[in-house]
CSV table of C-alpha atoms in Angstrom, one decimal:
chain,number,residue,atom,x,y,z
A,740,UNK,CA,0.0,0.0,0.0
A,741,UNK,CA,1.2,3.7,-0.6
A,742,UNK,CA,0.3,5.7,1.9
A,743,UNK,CA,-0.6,9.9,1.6
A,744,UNK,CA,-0.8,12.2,4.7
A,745,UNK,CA,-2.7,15.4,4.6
A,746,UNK,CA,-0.6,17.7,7.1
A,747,UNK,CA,3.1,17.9,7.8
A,748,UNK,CA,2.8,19.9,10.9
A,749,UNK,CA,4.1,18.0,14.4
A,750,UNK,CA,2.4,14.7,14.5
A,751,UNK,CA,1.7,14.7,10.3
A,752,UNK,CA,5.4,14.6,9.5
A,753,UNK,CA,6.6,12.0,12.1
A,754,UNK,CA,3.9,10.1,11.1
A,755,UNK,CA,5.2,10.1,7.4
A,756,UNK,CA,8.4,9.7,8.4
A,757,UNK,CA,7.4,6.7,10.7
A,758,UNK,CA,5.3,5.0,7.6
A,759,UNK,CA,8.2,5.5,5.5
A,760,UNK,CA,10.8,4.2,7.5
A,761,UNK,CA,8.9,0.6,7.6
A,762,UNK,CA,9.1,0.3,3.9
A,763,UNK,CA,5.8,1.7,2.7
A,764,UNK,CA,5.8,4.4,-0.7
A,765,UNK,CA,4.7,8.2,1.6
A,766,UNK,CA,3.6,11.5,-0.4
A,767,UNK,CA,3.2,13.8,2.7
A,768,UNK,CA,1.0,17.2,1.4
A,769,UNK,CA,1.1,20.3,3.1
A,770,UNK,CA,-0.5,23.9,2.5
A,771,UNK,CA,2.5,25.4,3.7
A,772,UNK,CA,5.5,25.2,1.1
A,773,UNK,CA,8.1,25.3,3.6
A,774,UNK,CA,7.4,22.4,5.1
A,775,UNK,CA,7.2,20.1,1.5
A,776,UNK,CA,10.7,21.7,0.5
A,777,UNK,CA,12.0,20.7,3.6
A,778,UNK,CA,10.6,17.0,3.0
A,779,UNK,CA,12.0,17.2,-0.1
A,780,UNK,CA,14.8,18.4,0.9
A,781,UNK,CA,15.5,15.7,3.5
A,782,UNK,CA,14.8,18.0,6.4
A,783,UNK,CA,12.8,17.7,9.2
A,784,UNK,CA,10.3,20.5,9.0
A,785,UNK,CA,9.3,20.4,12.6
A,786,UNK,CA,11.5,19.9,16.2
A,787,UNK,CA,10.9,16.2,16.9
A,788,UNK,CA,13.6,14.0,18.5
A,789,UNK,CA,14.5,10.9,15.8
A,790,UNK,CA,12.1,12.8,13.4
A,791,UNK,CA,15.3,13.9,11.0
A,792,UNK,CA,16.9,10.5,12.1
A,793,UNK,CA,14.0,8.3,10.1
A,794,UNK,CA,13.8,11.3,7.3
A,795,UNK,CA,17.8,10.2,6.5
A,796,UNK,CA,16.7,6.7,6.6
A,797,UNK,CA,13.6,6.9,4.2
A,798,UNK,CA,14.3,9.7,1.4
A,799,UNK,CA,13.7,7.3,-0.9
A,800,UNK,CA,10.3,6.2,0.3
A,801,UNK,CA,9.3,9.5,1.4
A,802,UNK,CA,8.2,13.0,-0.8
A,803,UNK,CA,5.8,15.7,-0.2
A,804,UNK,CA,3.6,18.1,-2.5
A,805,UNK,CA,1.6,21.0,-2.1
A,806,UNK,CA,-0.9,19.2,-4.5
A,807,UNK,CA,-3.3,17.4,-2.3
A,808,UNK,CA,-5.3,15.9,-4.8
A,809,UNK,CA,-1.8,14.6,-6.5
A,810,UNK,CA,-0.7,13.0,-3.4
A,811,UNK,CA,-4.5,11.2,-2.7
A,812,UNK,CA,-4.4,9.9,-6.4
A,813,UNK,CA,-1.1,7.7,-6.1
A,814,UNK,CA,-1.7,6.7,-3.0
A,815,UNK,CA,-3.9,4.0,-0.9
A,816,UNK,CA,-4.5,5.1,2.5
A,817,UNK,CA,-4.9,8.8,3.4
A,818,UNK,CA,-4.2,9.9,6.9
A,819,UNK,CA,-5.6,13.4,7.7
A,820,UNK,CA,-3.6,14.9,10.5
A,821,UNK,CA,-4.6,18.9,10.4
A,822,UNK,CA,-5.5,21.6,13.2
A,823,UNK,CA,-8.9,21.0,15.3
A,824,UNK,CA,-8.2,24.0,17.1
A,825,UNK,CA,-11.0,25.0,20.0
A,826,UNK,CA,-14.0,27.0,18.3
A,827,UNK,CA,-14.3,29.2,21.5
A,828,UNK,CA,-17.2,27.3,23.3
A,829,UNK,CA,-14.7,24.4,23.8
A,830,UNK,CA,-15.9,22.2,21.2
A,831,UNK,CA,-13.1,21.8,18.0
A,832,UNK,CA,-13.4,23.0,14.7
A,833,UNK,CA,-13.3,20.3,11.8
A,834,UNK,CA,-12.9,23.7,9.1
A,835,UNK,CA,-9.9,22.2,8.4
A,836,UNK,CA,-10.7,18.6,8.4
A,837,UNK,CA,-13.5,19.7,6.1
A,838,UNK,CA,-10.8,21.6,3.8
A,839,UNK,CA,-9.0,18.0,3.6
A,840,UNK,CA,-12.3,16.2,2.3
A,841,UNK,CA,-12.9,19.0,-0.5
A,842,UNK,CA,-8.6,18.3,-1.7
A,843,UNK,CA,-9.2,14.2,-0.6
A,844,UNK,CA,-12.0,14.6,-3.1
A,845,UNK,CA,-10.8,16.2,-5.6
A,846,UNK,CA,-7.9,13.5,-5.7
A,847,UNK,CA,-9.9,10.2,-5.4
A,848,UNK,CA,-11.9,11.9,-8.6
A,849,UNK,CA,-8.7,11.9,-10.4
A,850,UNK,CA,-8.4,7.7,-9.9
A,851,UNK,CA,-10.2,4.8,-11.1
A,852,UNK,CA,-12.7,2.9,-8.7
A,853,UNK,CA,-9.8,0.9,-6.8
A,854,UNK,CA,-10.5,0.9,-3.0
A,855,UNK,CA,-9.0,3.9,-1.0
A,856,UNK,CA,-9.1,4.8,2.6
A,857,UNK,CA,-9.6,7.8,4.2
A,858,UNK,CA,-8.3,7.9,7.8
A,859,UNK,CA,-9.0,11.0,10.4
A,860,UNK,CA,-6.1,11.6,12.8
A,861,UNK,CA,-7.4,14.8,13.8
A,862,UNK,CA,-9.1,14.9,17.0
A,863,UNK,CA,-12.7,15.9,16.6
A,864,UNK,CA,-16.1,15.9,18.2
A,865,UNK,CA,-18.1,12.6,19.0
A,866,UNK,CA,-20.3,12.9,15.8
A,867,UNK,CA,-18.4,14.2,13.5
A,868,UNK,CA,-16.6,11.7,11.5
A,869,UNK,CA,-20.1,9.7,10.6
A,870,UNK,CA,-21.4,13.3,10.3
A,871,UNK,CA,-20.6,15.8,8.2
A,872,UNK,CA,-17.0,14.7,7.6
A,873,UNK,CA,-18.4,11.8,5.4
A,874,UNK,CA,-20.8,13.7,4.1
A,875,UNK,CA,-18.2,16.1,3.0
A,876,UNK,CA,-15.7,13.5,1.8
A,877,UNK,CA,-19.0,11.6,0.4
A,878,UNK,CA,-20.3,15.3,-1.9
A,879,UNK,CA,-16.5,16.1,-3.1
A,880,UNK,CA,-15.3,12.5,-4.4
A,881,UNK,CA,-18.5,11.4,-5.5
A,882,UNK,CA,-18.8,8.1,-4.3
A,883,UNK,CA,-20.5,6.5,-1.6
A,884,UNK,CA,-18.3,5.1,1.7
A,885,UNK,CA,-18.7,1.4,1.3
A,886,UNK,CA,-17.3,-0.9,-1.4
A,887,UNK,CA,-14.6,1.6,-3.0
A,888,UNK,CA,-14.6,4.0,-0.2
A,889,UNK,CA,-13.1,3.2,3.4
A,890,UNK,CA,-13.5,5.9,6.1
A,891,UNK,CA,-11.7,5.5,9.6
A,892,UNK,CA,-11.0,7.4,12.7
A,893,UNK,CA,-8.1,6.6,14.4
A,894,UNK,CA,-6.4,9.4,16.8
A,895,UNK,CA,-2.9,9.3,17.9
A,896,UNK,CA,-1.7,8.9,21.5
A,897,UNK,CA,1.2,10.8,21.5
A,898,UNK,CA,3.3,13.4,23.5
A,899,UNK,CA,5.2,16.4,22.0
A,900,UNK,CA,8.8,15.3,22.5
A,901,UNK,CA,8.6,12.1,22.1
A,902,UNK,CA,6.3,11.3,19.0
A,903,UNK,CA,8.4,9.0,16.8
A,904,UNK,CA,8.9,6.8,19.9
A,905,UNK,CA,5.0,6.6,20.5
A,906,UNK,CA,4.2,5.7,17.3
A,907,UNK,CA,6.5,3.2,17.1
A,908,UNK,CA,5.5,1.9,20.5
A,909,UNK,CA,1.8,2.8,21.2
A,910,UNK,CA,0.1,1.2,24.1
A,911,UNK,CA,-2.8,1.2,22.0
A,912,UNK,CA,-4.4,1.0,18.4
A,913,UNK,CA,-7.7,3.3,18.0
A,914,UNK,CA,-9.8,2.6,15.4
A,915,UNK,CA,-13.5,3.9,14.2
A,916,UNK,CA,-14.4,2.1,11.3
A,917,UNK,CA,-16.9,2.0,8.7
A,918,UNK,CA,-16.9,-1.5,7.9
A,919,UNK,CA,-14.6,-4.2,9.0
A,920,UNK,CA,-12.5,-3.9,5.3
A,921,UNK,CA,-11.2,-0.3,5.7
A,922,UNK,CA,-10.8,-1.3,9.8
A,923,UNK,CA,-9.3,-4.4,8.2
A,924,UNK,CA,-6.9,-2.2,6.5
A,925,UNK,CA,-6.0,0.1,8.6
A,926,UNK,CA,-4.9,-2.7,11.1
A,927,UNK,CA,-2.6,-4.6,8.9
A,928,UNK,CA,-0.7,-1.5,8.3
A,929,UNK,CA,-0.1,-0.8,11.9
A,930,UNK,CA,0.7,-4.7,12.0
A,931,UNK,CA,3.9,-3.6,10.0
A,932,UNK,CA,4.5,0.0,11.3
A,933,UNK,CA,4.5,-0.7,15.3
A,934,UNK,CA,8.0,-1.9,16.9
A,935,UNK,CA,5.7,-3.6,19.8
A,936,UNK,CA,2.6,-5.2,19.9
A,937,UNK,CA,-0.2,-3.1,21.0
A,938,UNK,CA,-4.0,-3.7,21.9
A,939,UNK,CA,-6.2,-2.9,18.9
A,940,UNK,CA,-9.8,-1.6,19.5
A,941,UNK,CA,-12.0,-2.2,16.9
A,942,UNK,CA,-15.1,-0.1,17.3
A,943,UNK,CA,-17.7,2.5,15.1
A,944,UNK,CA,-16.9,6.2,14.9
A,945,UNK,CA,-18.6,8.0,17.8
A,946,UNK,CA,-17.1,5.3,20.2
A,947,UNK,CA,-13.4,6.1,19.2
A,948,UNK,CA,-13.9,9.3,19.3
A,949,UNK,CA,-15.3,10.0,22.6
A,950,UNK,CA,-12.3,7.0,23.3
A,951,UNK,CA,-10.2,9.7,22.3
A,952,UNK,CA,-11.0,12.8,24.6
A,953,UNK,CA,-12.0,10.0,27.4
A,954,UNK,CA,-8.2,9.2,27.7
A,955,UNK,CA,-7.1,12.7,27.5
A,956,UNK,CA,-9.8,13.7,30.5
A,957,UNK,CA,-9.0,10.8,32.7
A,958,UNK,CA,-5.0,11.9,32.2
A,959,UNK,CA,-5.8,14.9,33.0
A,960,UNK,CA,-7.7,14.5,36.3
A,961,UNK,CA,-4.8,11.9,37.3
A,962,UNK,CA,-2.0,15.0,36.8
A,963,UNK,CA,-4.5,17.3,39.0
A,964,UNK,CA,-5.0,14.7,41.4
A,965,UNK,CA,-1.5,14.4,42.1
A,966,UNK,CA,-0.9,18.2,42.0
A,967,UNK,CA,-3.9,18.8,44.7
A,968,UNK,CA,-1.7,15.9,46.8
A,969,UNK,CA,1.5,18.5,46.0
A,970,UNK,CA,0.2,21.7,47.3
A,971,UNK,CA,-1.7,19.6,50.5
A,972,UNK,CA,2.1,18.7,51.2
A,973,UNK,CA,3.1,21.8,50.7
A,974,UNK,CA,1.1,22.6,53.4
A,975,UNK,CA,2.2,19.7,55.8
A,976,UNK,CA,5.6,19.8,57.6
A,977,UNK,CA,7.4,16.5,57.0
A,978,UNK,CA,5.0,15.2,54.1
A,979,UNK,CA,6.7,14.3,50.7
A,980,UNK,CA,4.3,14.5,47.3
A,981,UNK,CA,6.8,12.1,45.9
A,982,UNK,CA,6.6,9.1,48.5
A,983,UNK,CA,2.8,9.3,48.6
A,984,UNK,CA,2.3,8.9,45.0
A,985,UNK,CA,5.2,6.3,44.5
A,986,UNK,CA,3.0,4.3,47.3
A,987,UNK,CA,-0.5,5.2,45.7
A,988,UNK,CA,1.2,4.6,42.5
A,989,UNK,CA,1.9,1.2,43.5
A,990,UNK,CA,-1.6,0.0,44.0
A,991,UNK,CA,-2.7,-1.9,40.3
A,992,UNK,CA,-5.9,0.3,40.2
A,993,UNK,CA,-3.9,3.6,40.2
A,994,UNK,CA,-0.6,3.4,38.3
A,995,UNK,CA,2.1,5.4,38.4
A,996,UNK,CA,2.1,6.9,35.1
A,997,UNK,CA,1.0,10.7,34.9
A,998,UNK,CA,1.2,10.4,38.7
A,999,UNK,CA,3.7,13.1,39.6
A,1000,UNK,CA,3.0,16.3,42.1
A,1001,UNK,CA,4.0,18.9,40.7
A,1002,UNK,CA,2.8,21.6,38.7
A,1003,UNK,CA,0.0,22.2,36.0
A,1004,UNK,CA,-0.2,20.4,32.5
A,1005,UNK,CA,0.0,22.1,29.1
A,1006,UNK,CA,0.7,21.9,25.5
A,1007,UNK,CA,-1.8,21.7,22.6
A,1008,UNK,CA,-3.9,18.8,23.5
A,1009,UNK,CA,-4.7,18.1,27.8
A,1010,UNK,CA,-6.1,21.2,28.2
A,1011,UNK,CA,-8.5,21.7,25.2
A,1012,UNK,CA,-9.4,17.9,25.2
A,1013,UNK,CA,-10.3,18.0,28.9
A,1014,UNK,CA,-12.9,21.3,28.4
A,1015,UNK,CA,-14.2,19.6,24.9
A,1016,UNK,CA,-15.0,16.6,27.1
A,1017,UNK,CA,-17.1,19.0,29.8
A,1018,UNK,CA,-18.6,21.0,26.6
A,1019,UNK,CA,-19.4,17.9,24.9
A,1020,UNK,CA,-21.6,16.5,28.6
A,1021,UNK,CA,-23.2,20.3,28.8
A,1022,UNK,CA,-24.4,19.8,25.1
A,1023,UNK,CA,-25.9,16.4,25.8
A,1024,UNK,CA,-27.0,17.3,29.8
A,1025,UNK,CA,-24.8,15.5,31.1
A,1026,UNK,CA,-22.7,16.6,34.3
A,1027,UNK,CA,-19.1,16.5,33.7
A,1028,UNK,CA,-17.8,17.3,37.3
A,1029,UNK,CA,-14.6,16.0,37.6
A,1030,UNK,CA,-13.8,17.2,34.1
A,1031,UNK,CA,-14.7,20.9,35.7
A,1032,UNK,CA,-12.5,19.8,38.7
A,1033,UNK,CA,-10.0,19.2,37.0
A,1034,UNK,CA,-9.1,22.0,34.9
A,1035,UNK,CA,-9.9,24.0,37.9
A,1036,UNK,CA,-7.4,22.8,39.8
A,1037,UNK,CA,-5.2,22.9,36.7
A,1038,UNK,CA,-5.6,26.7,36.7
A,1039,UNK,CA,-5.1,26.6,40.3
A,1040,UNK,CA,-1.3,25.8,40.1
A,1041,UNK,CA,0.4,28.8,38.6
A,1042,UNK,CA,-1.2,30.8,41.6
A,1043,UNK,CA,0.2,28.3,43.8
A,1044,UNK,CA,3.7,29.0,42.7
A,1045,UNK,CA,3.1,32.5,42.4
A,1046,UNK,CA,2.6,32.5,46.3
A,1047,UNK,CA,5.5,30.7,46.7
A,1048,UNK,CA,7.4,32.9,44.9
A,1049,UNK,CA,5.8,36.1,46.4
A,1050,UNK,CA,6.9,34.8,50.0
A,1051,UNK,CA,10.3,34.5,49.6
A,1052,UNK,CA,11.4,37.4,47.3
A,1053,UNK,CA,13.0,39.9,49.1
A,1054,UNK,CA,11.8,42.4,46.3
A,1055,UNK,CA,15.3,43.4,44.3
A,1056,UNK,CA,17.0,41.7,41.9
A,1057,UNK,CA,15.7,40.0,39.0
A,1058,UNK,CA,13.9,36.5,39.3
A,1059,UNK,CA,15.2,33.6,37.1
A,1060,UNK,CA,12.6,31.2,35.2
A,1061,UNK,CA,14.3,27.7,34.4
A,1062,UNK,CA,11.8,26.3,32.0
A,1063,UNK,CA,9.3,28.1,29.2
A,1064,UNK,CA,8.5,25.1,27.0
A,1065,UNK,CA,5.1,23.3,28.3
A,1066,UNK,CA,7.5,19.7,28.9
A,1067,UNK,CA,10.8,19.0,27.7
A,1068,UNK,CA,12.4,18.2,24.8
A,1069,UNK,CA,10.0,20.5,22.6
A,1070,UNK,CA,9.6,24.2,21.9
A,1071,UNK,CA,6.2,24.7,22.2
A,1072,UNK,CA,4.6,27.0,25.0
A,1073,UNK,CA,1.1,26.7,24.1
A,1074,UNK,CA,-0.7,26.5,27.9
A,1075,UNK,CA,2.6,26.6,29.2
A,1076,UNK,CA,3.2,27.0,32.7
A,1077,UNK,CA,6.0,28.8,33.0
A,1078,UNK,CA,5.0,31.7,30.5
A,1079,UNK,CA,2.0,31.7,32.5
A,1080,UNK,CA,4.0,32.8,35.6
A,1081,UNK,CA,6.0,35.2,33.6
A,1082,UNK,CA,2.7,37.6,32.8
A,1083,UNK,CA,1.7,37.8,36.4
A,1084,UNK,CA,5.6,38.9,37.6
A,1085,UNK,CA,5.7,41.2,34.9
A,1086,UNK,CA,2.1,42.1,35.7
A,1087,UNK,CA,4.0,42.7,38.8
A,1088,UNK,CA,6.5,45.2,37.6
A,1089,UNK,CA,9.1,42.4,38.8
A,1090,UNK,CA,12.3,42.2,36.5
A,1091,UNK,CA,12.0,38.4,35.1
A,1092,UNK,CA,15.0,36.5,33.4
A,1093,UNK,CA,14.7,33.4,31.6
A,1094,UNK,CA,16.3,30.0,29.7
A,1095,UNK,CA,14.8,27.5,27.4
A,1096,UNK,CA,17.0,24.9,25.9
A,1097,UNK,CA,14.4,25.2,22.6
A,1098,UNK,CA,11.6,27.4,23.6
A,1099,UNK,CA,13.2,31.6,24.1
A,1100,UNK,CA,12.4,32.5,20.5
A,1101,UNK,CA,8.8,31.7,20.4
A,1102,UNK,CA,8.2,32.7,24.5
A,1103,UNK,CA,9.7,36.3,23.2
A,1104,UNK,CA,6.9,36.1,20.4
A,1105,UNK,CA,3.9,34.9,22.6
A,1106,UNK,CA,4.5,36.9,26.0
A,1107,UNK,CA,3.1,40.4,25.8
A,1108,UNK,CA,6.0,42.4,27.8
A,1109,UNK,CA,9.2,42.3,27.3
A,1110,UNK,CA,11.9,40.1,29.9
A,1111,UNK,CA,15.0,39.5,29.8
A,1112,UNK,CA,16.7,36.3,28.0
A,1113,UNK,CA,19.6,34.3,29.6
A,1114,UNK,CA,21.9,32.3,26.8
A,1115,UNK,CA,22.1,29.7,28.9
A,1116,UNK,CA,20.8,27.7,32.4
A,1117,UNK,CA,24.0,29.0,34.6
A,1118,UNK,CA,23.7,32.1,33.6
A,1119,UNK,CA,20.3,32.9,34.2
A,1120,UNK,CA,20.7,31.7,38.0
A,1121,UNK,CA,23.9,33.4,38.1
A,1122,UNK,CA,21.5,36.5,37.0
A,1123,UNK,CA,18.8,35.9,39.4
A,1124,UNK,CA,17.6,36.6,43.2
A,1125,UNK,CA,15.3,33.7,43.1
A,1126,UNK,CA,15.5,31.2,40.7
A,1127,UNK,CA,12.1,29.1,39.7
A,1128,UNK,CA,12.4,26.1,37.9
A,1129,UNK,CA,9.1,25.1,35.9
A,1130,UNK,CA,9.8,22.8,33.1
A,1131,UNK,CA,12.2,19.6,34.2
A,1132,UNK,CA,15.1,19.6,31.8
A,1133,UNK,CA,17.4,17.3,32.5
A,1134,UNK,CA,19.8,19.6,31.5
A,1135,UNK,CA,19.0,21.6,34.3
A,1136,UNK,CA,20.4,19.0,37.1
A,1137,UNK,CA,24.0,19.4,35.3
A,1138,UNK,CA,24.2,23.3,36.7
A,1139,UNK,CA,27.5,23.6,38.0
A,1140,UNK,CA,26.7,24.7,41.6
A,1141,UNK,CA,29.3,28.1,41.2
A,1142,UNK,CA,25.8,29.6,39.4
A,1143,UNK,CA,24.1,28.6,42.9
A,1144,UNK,CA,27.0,31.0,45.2
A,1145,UNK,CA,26.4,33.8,46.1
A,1146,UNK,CA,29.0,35.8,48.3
A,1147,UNK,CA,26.6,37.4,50.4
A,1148,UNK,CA,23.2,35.7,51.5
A,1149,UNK,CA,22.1,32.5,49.6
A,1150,UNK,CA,20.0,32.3,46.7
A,1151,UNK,CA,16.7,30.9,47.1
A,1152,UNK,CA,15.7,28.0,44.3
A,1153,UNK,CA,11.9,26.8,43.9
A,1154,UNK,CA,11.7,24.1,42.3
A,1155,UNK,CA,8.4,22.6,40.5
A,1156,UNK,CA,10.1,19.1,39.8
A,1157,UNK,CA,12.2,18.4,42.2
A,1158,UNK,CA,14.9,18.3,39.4
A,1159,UNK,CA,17.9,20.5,41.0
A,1160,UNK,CA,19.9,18.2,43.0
A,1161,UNK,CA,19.7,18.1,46.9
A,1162,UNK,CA,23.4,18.6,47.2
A,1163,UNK,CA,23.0,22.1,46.0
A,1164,UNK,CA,21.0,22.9,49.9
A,1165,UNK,CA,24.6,23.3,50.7
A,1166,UNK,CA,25.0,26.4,49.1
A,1167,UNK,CA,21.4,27.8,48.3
A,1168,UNK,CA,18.4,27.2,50.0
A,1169,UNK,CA,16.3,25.1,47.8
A,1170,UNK,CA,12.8,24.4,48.3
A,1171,UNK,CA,11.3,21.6,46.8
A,1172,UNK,CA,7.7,21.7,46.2
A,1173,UNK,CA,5.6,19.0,47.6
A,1174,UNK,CA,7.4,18.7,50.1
A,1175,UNK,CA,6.3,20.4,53.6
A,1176,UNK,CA,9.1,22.3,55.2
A,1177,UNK,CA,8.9,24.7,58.1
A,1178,UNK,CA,7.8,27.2,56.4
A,1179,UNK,CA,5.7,25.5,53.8
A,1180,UNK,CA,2.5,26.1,55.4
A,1181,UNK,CA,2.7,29.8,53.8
A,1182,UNK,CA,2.5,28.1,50.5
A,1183,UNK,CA,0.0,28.7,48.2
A,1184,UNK,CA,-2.2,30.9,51.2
């Protein structure tokens, strides 16, 4: 099978790259023309880790066009894998999944009869794929979904940073079907793709798609939970957030993944998945409590470290920020944390310094004042009063602790993760939250 995929954003161009490095012919399509020539050009067009690694591997496999209707014509299987963003009342747009089905249609008129399948990656709305995105896809290609025309959802679970690795090695195969052939389909090429073995679901379209946001909601209320455990031991002398969950953890109906106190989620997909979830319950009358709860407490936690931070600065000097990216090993800040906490300093009039390892250029762009940049991790706690650290690097435990002296007083160190090492209480007086010290009770009044 040859294999197209409409999108070559973050998750479309690991994904072609992925496909093609398992053998199978990929024309990747994009709007944007910069991110074909890079294809083209055998160059990763987005950040990923391994992303330019498989690129290298697959160049001849692997090409991209601007042409949509080009790419859907010599291939098989097309995955759609564009922008769902949130339409303001929480639900997502499909404007863009509906764009696909006018270029997808355009293509399949351009080939005989044989079979083709149509796969969503996009997340979208319980409804929509049996809705009017076949009926769009249905209009434009004129044919009927059924004997020439497959039509699938089948969402990735992924994490920004480490896509290529979780689609080789998925916990889990999604798949809405139409019928059992394009399911059948879609199956066997995951058969070749994944490096592991994972548990396929089988299921029709509005089941894999509330599937979809389910998982994302559920994650999410596990990350609170853990954070509302965090700031309760922030609270309590003697009580570590890291010892409770690693014994909560432990118990087979909890888990420990996603199970780590600290501070809120971000990124492109927790936060608007976890709101579509509680618009999609209000649409239906459904109560969607914990789904409320949870990005409640969510919101919660950059106030939390704000009033950590606003009890031990002494009110001069500038404040260090370690960390703008939502998580490591990406550059996007989208419902980051620690941008979040720089608006309310600078709301503040406090002088704020930061480092990214990947994420300064775009923070400069997306933060409405202007504060200062620090070219690297040493030097921006060499630079500071107080030092925050809000995204866990693991660049960041390799400070040399000469950044941490200071010649008169000590520099204070707040740090989200517990990610600066405990040898550096020597020198500096760390605090570690989720963890109750004397003075912890002040945190987060």
């Amino acid at each position: 099978m040859k294999i197209s995929v409409v999108g070559l954003g973050k998750l479309g161009a690991p994904l072609a790259a992925v496909f093609a490095s398992k053998g199978f012919t990929v024309v990747g399509t994009d709007l944007n023309p910069a991110y074909v020539d890079a294809i083209n050009s055998g160059k990763a067009p987005v950040d990923e880790p391994r992303l330019q690694e498989l690129i290298d591997a697959s160049r001849a496999r692997l090409s991209a066009t601007t042409d949509a209707a080009e790419a859907v014509a010599a291939t098989d299987v097309s995955f759609v894998i564009v922008p769902t963003p949130s339409d303001g009342s929480g639900r997502f747009s499909n404007a863009a999944v509906l764009r696909a089905m006018e270029l997808i249609g355009a293509g399949l008129r351009r080939k005989e009869s044989s079979y083709h399948v149509v796969v969503i990656t996009s997340t979208v709305m319980p409804g929509s794929t049996g809705g009017e995105i076949r009926l769009a896809l249905e209009r434009h290609s004129g044919r009927t979904v059924g004997p020439t025309l497959g039509l699938c959802y089948n969402p990735e679970f992924i994490a920004l940073g480490s896509v290529v690795r979780d689609m080789l090695q998925p916990d889990m195969i999604l798949i809405g079907e139409s019928d059992s052939r394009a399911g059948d389909v879609l199956e066997r090429l995951y058969t070749t793709s994944c490096d592991n073995t994972p548990a396929v679901r089988r299921m029709n379209f509005v089941n894999a798609e509330l599937a979809k946001i389910a998982v994302n909601t559920f994650v999410t209320t596990k990350i609170s939970y853990a954070n509302m455990l965090a700031d309760v031991c922030d609270r309590l002398p003697g009580a570590d957030v890291d010892v409770v969950t690693q014994a909560i953890g432990s118990d087979s109906r909890i888990g420990p993944k996603y199970l780590k106190g600290a501070i809120g989620y971000g990124g492109p997909c927790f936060p608007r998945d976890n709101v579509a979830f509680g618009a999609l319950a209000r649409t239906l009358g459904a109560r969607a409590d914990l789904a409320t709860a949870t990005d409640a407490v969510n919101r919660f936690q950059v106030e939390r470290v704000l009033a950590a931070v606003e009890t031990r600065f002494s009110g001069s000097g500038a404040i260090g920020i370690l960390g703008l990216s939502y998580k490591p090993d990406t550059s996007v800040v989208e419902e980051s944390q620690g941008l979040a906490l720089i608006e309310r300093l600078l709301e503040r009039g406090l002088r704020v310094i930061a480092y990214d390892p990947k994420a300064l250029l775009v923070a400069q762009q997306v933060v409405r004042k202007t504060f200062e940049v620090a070219a690297s991790a040493p030097e921006c706690v060499r630079s500071a009063s107080l030092v925050v650290v809000m995204t866990p690097w693991p660049q960041f435990r390799e400070i040399p602790e000469d950044a941490y002296h200071r010649t008169a007083g000590r520099l204070t160190v707040i740090d989200c993760w517990r990610t600066i090492p405990k040898g550096i209480a020597k020198i500096a007086d760390v605090v570690y939250l989720g963890q109750g010290a004397a003075d912890s009770v002040s945190v987060g009044a």
